[in-house]
Amino acid sequence: MDNRVVQLKAAVISLLLMLVFFLNPFGLRSASEKYNEDLIIGFNAPLFPLEAQAQLAVVLLDEAFIRHYAGRYPVDYSSLNQLLIRIAHYQPKAVFFDILQYYPSSNYQSLWTERLRKSNQKFPVFMASIPHMDRSEYFQKDSGLRQSISAASQLSAVGWSDYQHYYPLNFQLDGKAYRSAAMDLYRIWCLSEPSVCPYSDEDLVESGRFTAPMIVQWSNQAAENQSDFAYLPEGVQCQPRTLKAEQSTLIRLYRRLQSLRDNFLALFHSGLSGEALKKSVAYPCPQVLTISATKFFQDDQAAKLRRLQQRLVLVGYGIEGSPDLVESPVNGSLAGVFLHAVALDNLINFGENYWHVPATIDGLGINVSDLIEGILQTIFLYAALYYRFHYLENSALNAVAKPHQHHWKGLIMALLAILLTFLCVLSAYQYLKYGPVNWYAFILILLTIIPTFLHQLFAQLMAFYSNQLTLFKCELLHMFYSPLSRMAKLTCCWSLIKNNKLILLALLGLAWLTGLVLTHWFYYAAVFLLNLLALIGFHDLVSRLMKGK
C-alpha cells in the first residue's frame, strides 16, 4: 500500500474518532470524567494533609438535638439563640450557619436576629444565602426576616448554578461579585493568621485570584477523638486514625502507604463498580471534627468542647431524609455543611494551589484538559493505525518481508506513548493544578494502542516460550514413564522445575496473584521469597553463604 494512502487512511480514522470524543455522545465522556475524579480522590485520600484539622469544626443539628432539645424541625429561633450563646462561650474565630432562613418558621424572631447582631460584633457570623433569591424583587422589598438577618450578620453564598458538582470560590451573578462560604471563612482565617496565610486581604478580594472552581479533595482520616463528639448509628464506629501530626515523617509516610494499599485493595475487590465501590471504600466519619449540638447542652462536656477555641465553626443540619446532602467519594452521603467545611480545609492546606477545574475553551465547549486528552488520543491512534497499515499489514502481504525486523520500532513507540502520557498527567498535576486528569481514559487509550505496537514482539516471545513449554512437557512425560523409583522421579521433577525459568516465573506470578486475592500481604510476600529461593537454587544459595564465611 502506498505510504501516502496509509497516512491519509490513518489520519481520517483518527480525526473521526476525535470528533466522536468531542461530541460527547450520550454524555459518556462527562460520566467517565466524574467517575474518574471520584476514583482518584478516593485513592488519594490517605495523602491529604492533616494540618488544617485543628482549625475547623462542624456542629450538627442532628436527630438527638431535635428530639431532646429543639423538639421540632426546622429548629426554632429560641433553640438557635441558645446554641449560638454556647458556641460563643468558646471564642470561635467565626461561625457560619448553613441554614436558609427566608421565611419565618417560629416565634422569637427578634430574639434570634438580636443574638446574631451581638455575636457578629464579637466575631464574624455568616448566614447562608442563595444570591439569585436575595436579589429577587420580593426579598429586596421585604422588610421582614431576610432584611433583619442581612442587617444583623453577613451573608455568604451557598447556592449557584452552572458549576456542576464543583465548588466555586469567587463568582459573579448579573455583574455583582459573590464569595462562597468557604472563601468567606478562608478570608477570616487569613486575617487571624497573617504569619501562616501567604495572602493579604487585597489578594483574596480584588486580585482576581481564586476564580477557578475547586475540585474538592477529601481525606479518610477522621478527626482525633471524633467518637467523643458525635452520635453514630448503632454498630458503626469511626475508622481508626492512622496518622497523627506528632508522628515522624517516616512513620507518617509508612501509614500513608498502608492506607493507599488498603484503598487499592478495596477498589480491586469491589470491581470498580457502582454501589459495591462506595460501600467498600466509604469511611463513616468525615475529616472535620464533628460535634452534635446536643453536647453544648450537657454540663459534663464543657472540658472537651474547649477544643473549639479559635476554630472556624460551621453549623448545619445532619438528619436522615434532609434535602441538603452531598456525595463524598470517601464518606458517601454527608450533610451539605461538610462540603463547605472540606472546601475550606482544601483552601487552608493548599491556598491557590487547590485542584482547579480547567477553563472552558470558548466555541469548543470543552476544557483544556479535555483538549489535551483529545489531542493525545488522536496522536496515539494515528501512530497505531499507521504502524498497523504500514508495517503489519504490508508485512503480512509481502512474502519476502521479515516482520520481526519491526518489533523494536513498535516497542520504542509504545514506550514513547507511555512516557508522553506520564509527562502530560504530571504537568497537569504539578504545574497547571488541574487535579484528577482523566488517567482512566489515558489507560484505556494505551491499552488500545500498545498491543498493536507490540504485536510482532509478542509473536516472537510466544513462539519462543511455546517451544520451551513443549520441551518441558516432553521431558516431564518421559520422566514419569521411565522405570525410576518414586523418590528419583520427585528429584528429577524438582530439577526440571528449578532449571526451567519459564515455569518458575509462572508459579511466582500465580502465587503473587493468589496472595493479592486473599489480601494477606505477608502470605504472598513469603511465597514470593520461597519462589525466589527456588529460582536461584537453594544449594547455590547455601554455597554462596558458605563462601562468604
Coordinates of C-alpha atoms in Angstrom, one line a residue:
M1 CA 0.0 0.0 0.0
D2 CA 1.3 3.5 -0.9
N3 CA 2.7 5.4 2.0
R4 CA 0.5 8.5 1.3
V5 CA -2.6 6.4 1.2
V6 CA -1.6 4.8 4.5
Q7 CA -1.1 8.2 6.1
L8 CA -4.4 9.5 4.8
K9 CA -6.3 6.4 6.0
A10 CA -4.8 6.7 9.5
A11 CA -5.5 10.4 9.7
V12 CA -9.1 10.1 8.6
I13 CA -9.9 7.4 11.1
S14 CA -8.1 9.2 13.9
L15 CA -9.9 12.5 13.2
L16 CA -13.3 10.8 13.1
L17 CA -12.6 9.2 16.5
M18 CA -11.5 12.5 17.9
L19 CA -14.8 14.1 16.6
V20 CA -16.8 11.5 18.5
F21 CA -14.7 12.3 21.6
F22 CA -15.5 16.0 21.4
L23 CA -19.2 15.5 20.6
N24 CA -19.6 13.6 23.9
P25 CA -22.3 11.2 22.7
F26 CA -24.9 10.3 25.4
G27 CA -22.8 12.1 28.0
L28 CA -20.3 9.2 28.1
R29 CA -17.2 11.4 28.3
S30 CA -18.7 13.6 31.1
A31 CA -19.8 10.5 33.1
S32 CA -16.4 8.9 32.8
E33 CA -14.7 12.1 33.9
K34 CA -16.9 12.2 37.1
Y35 CA -16.2 8.6 37.8
N36 CA -12.5 9.1 37.2
E37 CA -12.5 12.1 39.7
D38 CA -14.1 10.0 42.4
L39 CA -11.7 7.2 41.9
I40 CA -8.6 9.4 42.1
I41 CA -9.9 11.4 45.1
G42 CA -10.7 8.2 47.0
F43 CA -7.4 6.7 46.1
N44 CA -5.6 10.0 47.1
A45 CA -7.5 10.4 50.4
P46 CA -4.6 9.0 52.6
L47 CA -2.2 11.6 51.2
F48 CA -4.4 14.6 52.2
P49 CA -2.7 16.9 54.7
L50 CA -3.9 16.9 58.3
E51 CA -2.6 20.3 59.4
A52 CA -5.9 22.2 58.9
Q53 CA -8.0 19.8 61.0
A54 CA -7.2 21.8 64.2
Q55 CA -8.7 24.9 62.6
L56 CA -12.2 23.6 61.8
A57 CA -15.3 22.2 63.4
V58 CA -18.8 21.3 62.3
V59 CA -21.7 21.5 64.7
L60 CA -24.6 19.2 63.5
L61 CA -28.3 19.9 64.3
D62 CA -28.8 16.1 64.4
E63 CA -31.6 13.8 65.4
A64 CA -30.5 13.8 69.0
F65 CA -30.6 17.6 69.2
I66 CA -34.0 17.8 67.6
R67 CA -35.6 15.1 69.7
H68 CA -34.2 16.1 73.1
Y69 CA -33.8 19.9 72.9
A70 CA -35.4 21.6 70.0
G71 CA -38.4 19.4 69.7
R72 CA -39.2 20.4 66.2
Y73 CA -37.8 20.7 62.6
P74 CA -36.8 23.2 61.4
V75 CA -35.2 24.2 64.7
D76 CA -36.9 27.2 66.3
Y77 CA -35.2 30.6 66.8
S78 CA -35.1 30.2 70.6
S79 CA -33.0 27.0 70.3
L80 CA -30.7 28.5 67.8
N81 CA -30.3 31.5 70.0
Q82 CA -29.2 29.3 73.0
L83 CA -26.9 27.3 70.7
L84 CA -25.1 30.4 69.5
I85 CA -24.7 31.7 73.0
R86 CA -23.0 28.4 74.0
I87 CA -20.8 28.3 70.9
A88 CA -19.7 31.9 71.6
H89 CA -18.6 30.9 75.0
Y90 CA -15.6 29.0 73.4
Q91 CA -14.5 32.1 71.4
P92 CA -14.5 30.8 67.8
K93 CA -12.8 32.7 65.0
A94 CA -16.1 32.8 63.0
V95 CA -19.4 31.0 62.9
F96 CA -21.3 30.0 59.7
F97 CA -24.9 28.8 59.7
D98 CA -25.6 26.6 56.7
I99 CA -29.3 27.2 57.3
L100 CA -31.5 29.0 54.8
Q101 CA -33.9 31.4 56.6
Y102 CA -36.1 33.2 54.1
Y103 CA -39.5 32.8 55.7
P104 CA -40.4 32.9 59.5
S105 CA -40.7 29.5 61.0
S106 CA -41.3 30.1 64.7
N107 CA -41.7 32.7 67.4
Y108 CA -38.9 34.8 68.9
Q109 CA -37.6 36.1 65.5
S110 CA -36.4 39.4 67.0
L111 CA -34.6 37.4 69.8
W112 CA -32.7 35.5 67.1
T113 CA -31.7 38.4 65.0
E114 CA -30.6 40.4 68.1
R115 CA -28.4 37.5 69.1
L116 CA -26.9 37.4 65.5
R117 CA -26.1 41.2 65.8
K118 CA -24.5 40.9 69.2
S119 CA -22.4 37.9 68.3
N120 CA -21.4 39.5 65.0
Q121 CA -19.8 42.3 67.0
K122 CA -17.5 39.8 68.7
F123 CA -16.7 37.5 65.8
P124 CA -17.9 37.2 62.2
V125 CA -21.2 35.4 61.9
F126 CA -22.2 34.3 58.4
M127 CA -25.7 33.2 57.3
A128 CA -26.3 31.0 54.2
S129 CA -27.5 32.9 51.1
I130 CA -28.8 32.0 47.6
P131 CA -27.7 35.1 45.7
H132 CA -30.4 35.0 43.0
M133 CA -33.1 34.8 45.7
D134 CA -31.7 37.6 47.7
R135 CA -31.6 39.7 44.6
S136 CA -35.2 39.0 43.7
E137 CA -37.7 41.8 43.8
Y138 CA -39.7 40.1 46.6
F139 CA -36.8 39.9 49.1
Q140 CA -35.4 43.3 48.0
K141 CA -38.7 44.9 49.1
D142 CA -39.4 42.6 52.0
S143 CA -38.7 44.3 55.4
G144 CA -39.2 41.2 57.4
L145 CA -36.9 38.3 58.4
R146 CA -34.5 38.4 55.5
Q147 CA -33.7 42.1 55.8
S148 CA -33.3 41.7 59.6
I149 CA -30.8 38.8 59.1
S150 CA -28.8 40.6 56.4
A151 CA -28.5 43.6 58.7
A152 CA -27.5 41.6 61.8
S153 CA -25.0 39.2 60.1
Q154 CA -23.0 38.7 56.9
L155 CA -24.5 36.7 54.0
S156 CA -22.4 34.0 52.4
A157 CA -23.3 32.2 49.2
V158 CA -24.2 28.5 49.3
G159 CA -26.3 28.2 46.1
W160 CA -25.1 28.6 42.5
S161 CA -25.6 27.2 39.0
D162 CA -23.6 26.2 36.0
Y163 CA -20.8 24.7 38.2
Q164 CA -21.9 21.0 38.1
H165 CA -20.5 19.2 41.2
Y166 CA -17.6 21.6 41.6
Y167 CA -17.2 24.3 44.3
P168 CA -16.8 28.0 43.2
L169 CA -14.9 30.4 45.3
N170 CA -15.4 33.8 43.7
F171 CA -18.1 34.1 41.1
Q172 CA -20.4 36.7 39.5
L173 CA -24.1 37.0 39.1
D174 CA -25.6 39.7 37.0
G175 CA -22.4 41.7 37.2
K176 CA -22.1 41.5 41.0
A177 CA -19.3 39.6 42.7
Y178 CA -20.0 36.9 45.3
R179 CA -17.9 34.7 47.6
S180 CA -18.9 31.2 48.6
A181 CA -19.0 30.2 52.3
A182 CA -15.6 28.5 52.2
M183 CA -14.0 31.6 50.7
D184 CA -15.5 33.9 53.2
L185 CA -14.3 31.8 56.1
Y186 CA -10.8 31.4 54.5
R187 CA -10.6 35.2 54.4
I188 CA -11.3 35.3 58.1
W189 CA -8.7 32.7 58.8
C190 CA -6.1 34.6 56.8
L191 CA -6.9 37.8 58.7
S192 CA -6.5 36.0 62.0
E193 CA -3.3 34.1 60.9
P194 CA -1.2 36.6 59.0
S195 CA 2.0 34.7 59.8
V196 CA 0.7 31.5 58.3
C197 CA -1.5 32.6 55.4
P198 CA 0.5 33.9 52.5
Y199 CA -2.2 36.2 51.1
S200 CA -3.2 39.7 52.1
D201 CA -6.8 40.8 52.2
E202 CA -6.4 42.5 48.8
D203 CA -5.1 39.2 47.3
L204 CA -8.3 37.5 48.3
V205 CA -10.8 40.2 47.4
E206 CA -9.5 42.2 44.4
S207 CA -6.6 40.4 42.8
G208 CA -8.6 38.1 40.5
R209 CA -7.2 35.1 42.3
F210 CA -9.3 32.1 43.4
T211 CA -11.6 32.4 40.4
A212 CA -11.3 28.9 39.1
P213 CA -13.8 26.5 40.7
M214 CA -12.4 23.9 43.0
I215 CA -12.3 20.1 42.7
V216 CA -12.8 19.3 46.4
Q217 CA -10.3 16.7 47.8
W218 CA -11.4 14.6 50.7
S219 CA -9.4 12.8 53.4
N220 CA -10.0 9.4 55.0
Q221 CA -8.5 10.4 58.4
A222 CA -11.2 11.2 61.0
A223 CA -10.6 14.0 63.5
E224 CA -8.8 13.0 66.7
N225 CA -11.2 11.5 69.3
Q226 CA -14.1 12.1 66.9
S227 CA -16.3 9.4 68.6
D228 CA -16.5 11.5 71.8
F229 CA -18.3 14.4 70.0
A230 CA -20.9 12.9 67.6
Y231 CA -23.6 10.3 67.8
L232 CA -23.1 7.4 65.3
P233 CA -25.7 4.8 64.2
E234 CA -25.7 1.6 66.3
G235 CA -22.9 -0.7 65.3
V236 CA -21.0 2.0 63.5
Q237 CA -17.6 3.2 64.7
C238 CA -15.2 5.8 63.3
Q239 CA -12.4 4.5 61.2
P240 CA -9.1 4.2 63.2
R241 CA -7.0 7.3 62.8
T242 CA -3.7 6.0 61.4
L243 CA -1.9 9.4 61.1
K244 CA -1.1 11.9 63.7
A245 CA 0.6 15.3 63.4
E246 CA 3.2 14.5 66.0
Q247 CA 4.4 11.3 64.2
S248 CA 7.8 11.4 62.5
T249 CA 7.9 11.8 58.7
L250 CA 8.9 8.2 58.1
I251 CA 6.1 6.8 60.2
R252 CA 3.5 9.0 58.5
L253 CA 4.8 8.0 55.1
Y254 CA 4.6 4.4 56.1
R255 CA 1.0 4.9 57.4
R256 CA 0.0 6.7 54.2
L257 CA 1.4 3.8 52.1
Q258 CA -0.6 1.4 54.2
S259 CA -3.8 3.4 53.6
L260 CA -3.0 3.6 49.9
R261 CA -2.6 -0.2 49.9
D262 CA -6.0 -0.7 51.6
N263 CA -7.7 1.7 49.2
F264 CA -6.3 -0.1 46.2
L265 CA -7.4 -3.5 47.6
A266 CA -10.9 -2.1 48.2
L267 CA -11.0 -0.9 44.6
F268 CA -9.6 -4.2 43.4
H269 CA -12.1 -6.4 45.2
S270 CA -15.1 -4.1 44.5
G271 CA -14.6 -4.5 40.8
L272 CA -14.6 -0.7 40.5
S273 CA -18.3 -0.7 40.1
G274 CA -21.2 1.3 41.5
E275 CA -22.6 0.7 45.0
A276 CA -20.0 -2.0 45.8
L277 CA -17.3 0.5 45.3
K278 CA -19.0 3.1 47.5
K279 CA -19.6 0.6 50.3
S280 CA -16.1 -0.9 50.2
V281 CA -14.2 2.4 50.5
A282 CA -16.7 4.6 52.4
Y283 CA -15.5 5.9 55.8
P284 CA -18.2 6.6 58.4
C285 CA -16.6 9.8 59.9
P286 CA -15.5 12.8 57.8
Q287 CA -12.2 14.6 58.2
V288 CA -13.5 17.6 60.0
L289 CA -14.2 17.5 63.8
T290 CA -18.0 16.9 64.0
I291 CA -19.9 17.8 67.2
S292 CA -23.5 17.1 67.9
A293 CA -25.3 20.3 69.0
T294 CA -26.6 18.2 72.0
K295 CA -23.1 18.3 73.5
F296 CA -23.4 22.1 74.1
F297 CA -26.4 21.5 76.5
Q298 CA -24.6 18.8 78.6
D299 CA -22.6 20.2 81.5
D300 CA -20.1 17.4 81.6
Q301 CA -18.9 18.2 78.0
A302 CA -17.5 21.6 78.8
A303 CA -13.9 20.5 79.1
K304 CA -14.0 18.6 75.8
L305 CA -15.6 21.5 74.0
R306 CA -12.7 23.7 74.8
R307 CA -11.2 22.3 71.6
L308 CA -13.5 24.8 69.8
Q309 CA -11.5 27.8 70.8
Q310 CA -10.1 29.8 67.9
R311 CA -11.7 27.5 65.3
L312 CA -13.9 28.2 62.4
V313 CA -17.2 26.7 63.2
L314 CA -19.8 25.6 60.7
V315 CA -23.4 24.8 61.8
G316 CA -25.8 22.7 59.7
Y317 CA -28.5 20.1 59.7
G318 CA -27.5 16.5 59.8
I319 CA -30.7 14.4 59.8
E320 CA -31.9 11.5 57.7
G321 CA -34.0 12.5 54.8
S322 CA -32.7 16.0 54.7
P323 CA -32.6 17.5 51.2
D324 CA -29.3 19.1 51.9
L325 CA -27.0 16.2 51.2
V326 CA -23.7 15.9 49.3
E327 CA -22.0 12.8 47.9
S328 CA -18.4 12.3 49.1
P329 CA -16.1 10.0 47.1
V330 CA -14.6 8.9 50.5
N331 CA -17.5 9.1 53.0
G332 CA -20.6 8.5 50.9
S333 CA -23.7 10.7 51.7
L334 CA -23.0 13.6 54.1
A335 CA -24.8 16.7 55.4
G336 CA -24.3 19.6 53.0
V337 CA -22.4 21.6 55.5
F338 CA -19.4 19.3 55.1
L339 CA -18.9 20.3 51.5
H340 CA -18.2 23.9 52.7
A341 CA -16.0 22.6 55.6
V342 CA -13.9 20.4 53.4
A343 CA -13.6 23.1 50.7
L344 CA -12.3 25.4 53.5
D345 CA -9.9 22.6 54.6
N346 CA -8.5 22.5 51.0
L347 CA -8.0 26.3 51.0
I348 CA -6.1 26.3 54.3
N349 CA -3.9 23.4 53.2
F350 CA -3.2 24.4 49.6
G351 CA -4.1 28.1 49.2
E352 CA -4.5 28.9 45.5
N353 CA -2.8 25.6 44.6
Y354 CA -6.0 23.7 45.1
W355 CA -7.2 21.4 42.3
H356 CA -8.6 23.7 39.7
V357 CA -11.3 22.9 37.2
P358 CA -9.8 23.6 33.8
A359 CA -11.1 26.6 32.0
T360 CA -13.6 26.0 29.2
I361 CA -12.5 27.0 25.7
D362 CA -14.9 29.3 24.0
G363 CA -16.5 27.9 20.9
L364 CA -15.5 24.3 21.6
G365 CA -17.4 23.7 24.8
I366 CA -14.6 21.6 26.3
N367 CA -11.9 22.5 28.8
V368 CA -8.1 22.5 28.4
S369 CA -7.7 19.0 30.0
D370 CA -10.2 17.5 27.5
L371 CA -8.4 19.2 24.6
I372 CA -5.0 17.7 25.7
E373 CA -6.7 14.3 26.2
G374 CA -8.3 14.5 22.7
I375 CA -5.0 15.6 21.0
L376 CA -3.1 12.8 22.7
Q377 CA -5.7 10.3 21.8
T378 CA -5.6 11.4 18.1
I379 CA -1.8 11.3 18.0
F380 CA -1.7 7.8 19.6
L381 CA -4.4 6.4 17.4
Y382 CA -2.8 7.9 14.3
A383 CA 0.6 6.3 15.2
A384 CA -1.1 2.9 16.0
L385 CA -3.1 2.9 12.8
Y386 CA -0.1 4.0 10.7
Y387 CA 2.1 1.3 12.3
R388 CA -0.6 -1.3 11.6
F389 CA -1.3 -0.4 8.0
H390 CA 2.4 0.3 7.1
Y391 CA 4.2 -2.4 8.9
L392 CA 1.9 -5.2 10.0
E393 CA -0.5 -5.5 7.0
N394 CA 2.2 -4.7 4.4
S395 CA 4.5 -7.3 6.0
A396 CA 1.7 -9.9 6.0
L397 CA 1.0 -9.3 2.3
N398 CA 4.7 -9.3 1.4
A399 CA 6.1 -12.8 1.5
V400 CA 9.6 -11.5 1.4
A401 CA 9.2 -9.2 4.3
K402 CA 10.5 -10.1 7.7
P403 CA 8.1 -8.8 10.3
H404 CA 10.4 -9.4 13.2
Q405 CA 12.6 -6.6 11.9
H406 CA 9.9 -4.1 13.0
H407 CA 9.1 -5.3 16.5
W408 CA 11.8 -3.0 18.1
K409 CA 10.2 0.0 16.4
G410 CA 6.9 -1.0 17.9
L411 CA 8.5 -1.3 21.4
I412 CA 10.0 2.2 21.1
M413 CA 6.7 3.7 20.0
A414 CA 4.9 2.0 22.9
L415 CA 7.5 3.3 25.4
L416 CA 7.2 6.8 23.9
A417 CA 3.4 6.7 24.2
I418 CA 3.6 5.8 27.9
L419 CA 6.3 8.4 28.6
L420 CA 4.3 11.2 26.8
T421 CA 1.1 10.2 28.8
F422 CA 3.0 10.3 32.1
L423 CA 4.5 13.7 31.3
C424 CA 1.2 15.2 30.4
V425 CA -0.5 13.9 33.5
L426 CA 2.4 15.0 35.7
S427 CA 2.4 18.5 34.2
A428 CA -1.3 18.9 34.7
Y429 CA -1.0 17.9 38.3
Q430 CA 2.2 19.8 39.3
Y431 CA 2.1 22.9 37.2
L432 CA -1.4 23.5 35.9
K433 CA -3.1 22.3 39.1
Y434 CA -5.8 20.7 37.1
G435 CA -6.5 18.0 39.6
P436 CA -7.5 14.5 38.6
V437 CA -6.7 14.4 35.0
N438 CA -8.7 11.6 33.3
W439 CA -6.0 9.0 33.6
Y440 CA -8.7 6.3 33.3
A441 CA -9.2 7.4 29.7
F442 CA -5.5 7.6 29.1
I443 CA -5.1 4.0 30.3
L444 CA -7.8 2.8 28.0
I445 CA -6.1 4.6 25.1
L446 CA -2.8 3.0 26.0
L447 CA -4.4 -0.4 26.3
T448 CA -5.9 0.1 22.9
I449 CA -2.7 1.0 21.0
I450 CA 0.1 -0.8 22.9
P451 CA -0.9 -4.3 21.7
T452 CA -0.7 -3.0 18.1
F453 CA 2.8 -1.7 18.7
L454 CA 3.9 -4.9 20.5
H455 CA 2.2 -7.3 18.1
Q456 CA 5.4 -8.6 16.5
L457 CA 7.3 -8.7 19.8
F458 CA 4.6 -10.7 21.4
A459 CA 4.5 -13.1 18.5
Q460 CA 8.3 -13.7 18.8
L461 CA 8.1 -14.3 22.5
M462 CA 5.1 -16.6 22.3
A463 CA 6.8 -18.7 19.6
F464 CA 10.0 -19.0 21.8
Y465 CA 8.1 -19.9 25.0
S466 CA 5.8 -22.2 23.2
N467 CA 8.8 -24.3 22.1
Q468 CA 10.2 -24.2 25.7
L469 CA 6.9 -25.4 27.1
T470 CA 6.7 -28.2 24.6
L471 CA 10.2 -29.4 25.5
F472 CA 9.4 -29.2 29.2
K473 CA 6.2 -31.3 28.7
C474 CA 8.1 -33.9 26.8
E475 CA 10.8 -34.2 29.4
L476 CA 8.2 -34.4 32.2
L477 CA 6.3 -37.2 30.4
H478 CA 9.5 -39.1 29.7
M479 CA 10.5 -38.9 33.3
F480 CA 7.2 -40.2 34.7
Y481 CA 7.1 -43.2 32.3
S482 CA 10.7 -44.1 33.0
P483 CA 11.4 -47.1 35.3
L484 CA 12.7 -44.9 38.2
S485 CA 11.8 -45.0 41.9
R486 CA 9.3 -42.5 43.3
M487 CA 11.9 -40.5 45.1
A488 CA 14.1 -40.4 42.0
K489 CA 11.1 -39.1 40.0
L490 CA 10.4 -36.4 42.5
T491 CA 14.1 -35.4 42.4
C492 CA 14.0 -35.2 38.7
C493 CA 10.8 -33.2 38.7
W494 CA 12.4 -30.7 41.1
S495 CA 15.4 -30.4 38.9
L496 CA 13.2 -29.8 35.8
I497 CA 11.2 -27.0 37.6
K498 CA 14.3 -25.4 39.1
N499 CA 16.1 -25.3 35.8
N500 CA 13.2 -24.1 33.7
K501 CA 12.8 -20.4 34.4
L502 CA 9.5 -20.1 32.5
I503 CA 7.8 -22.5 34.9
L504 CA 9.3 -20.8 37.9
L505 CA 8.1 -17.4 36.7
A506 CA 4.6 -18.8 36.1
L507 CA 4.5 -20.2 39.6
L508 CA 5.8 -17.0 41.0
G509 CA 3.1 -15.0 39.2
L510 CA 0.4 -17.4 40.3
A511 CA 1.4 -17.2 43.9
W512 CA 1.5 -13.4 43.8
L513 CA -2.0 -13.2 42.3
T514 CA -3.3 -15.7 44.8
G515 CA -1.9 -13.6 47.7
L516 CA -3.4 -10.5 46.2
V517 CA -6.8 -12.0 46.0
L518 CA -6.6 -13.3 49.6
T519 CA -5.3 -9.8 50.7
H520 CA -2.8 -11.4 53.0
W521 CA 0.3 -9.4 52.2
F522 CA 2.6 -11.5 54.5
Y523 CA 1.4 -14.6 52.7
Y524 CA 2.2 -13.8 49.2
A525 CA 5.4 -12.0 50.3
A526 CA 6.5 -15.3 51.8
V527 CA 5.5 -17.2 48.7
F528 CA 7.5 -14.7 46.6
L529 CA 10.6 -15.3 48.7
L530 CA 10.2 -19.1 48.5
N531 CA 9.9 -18.9 44.8
L532 CA 12.9 -16.6 44.6
L533 CA 14.9 -19.2 46.6
A534 CA 13.8 -21.9 44.1
L535 CA 14.8 -19.6 41.2
I536 CA 18.4 -19.1 42.2
G537 CA 18.6 -22.6 43.7
F538 CA 18.7 -23.5 47.3
H539 CA 22.1 -25.3 47.1
D540 CA 23.6 -22.4 45.2
L541 CA 22.4 -20.0 48.0
V542 CA 24.0 -22.2 50.7
S543 CA 27.3 -22.4 48.8
R544 CA 27.4 -18.7 48.4
L545 CA 26.8 -18.2 52.1
M546 CA 29.5 -20.7 52.9
K547 CA 31.9 -18.9 50.6
G548 CA 31.0 -15.6 52.3
K549 CA 32.1 -17.1 55.6

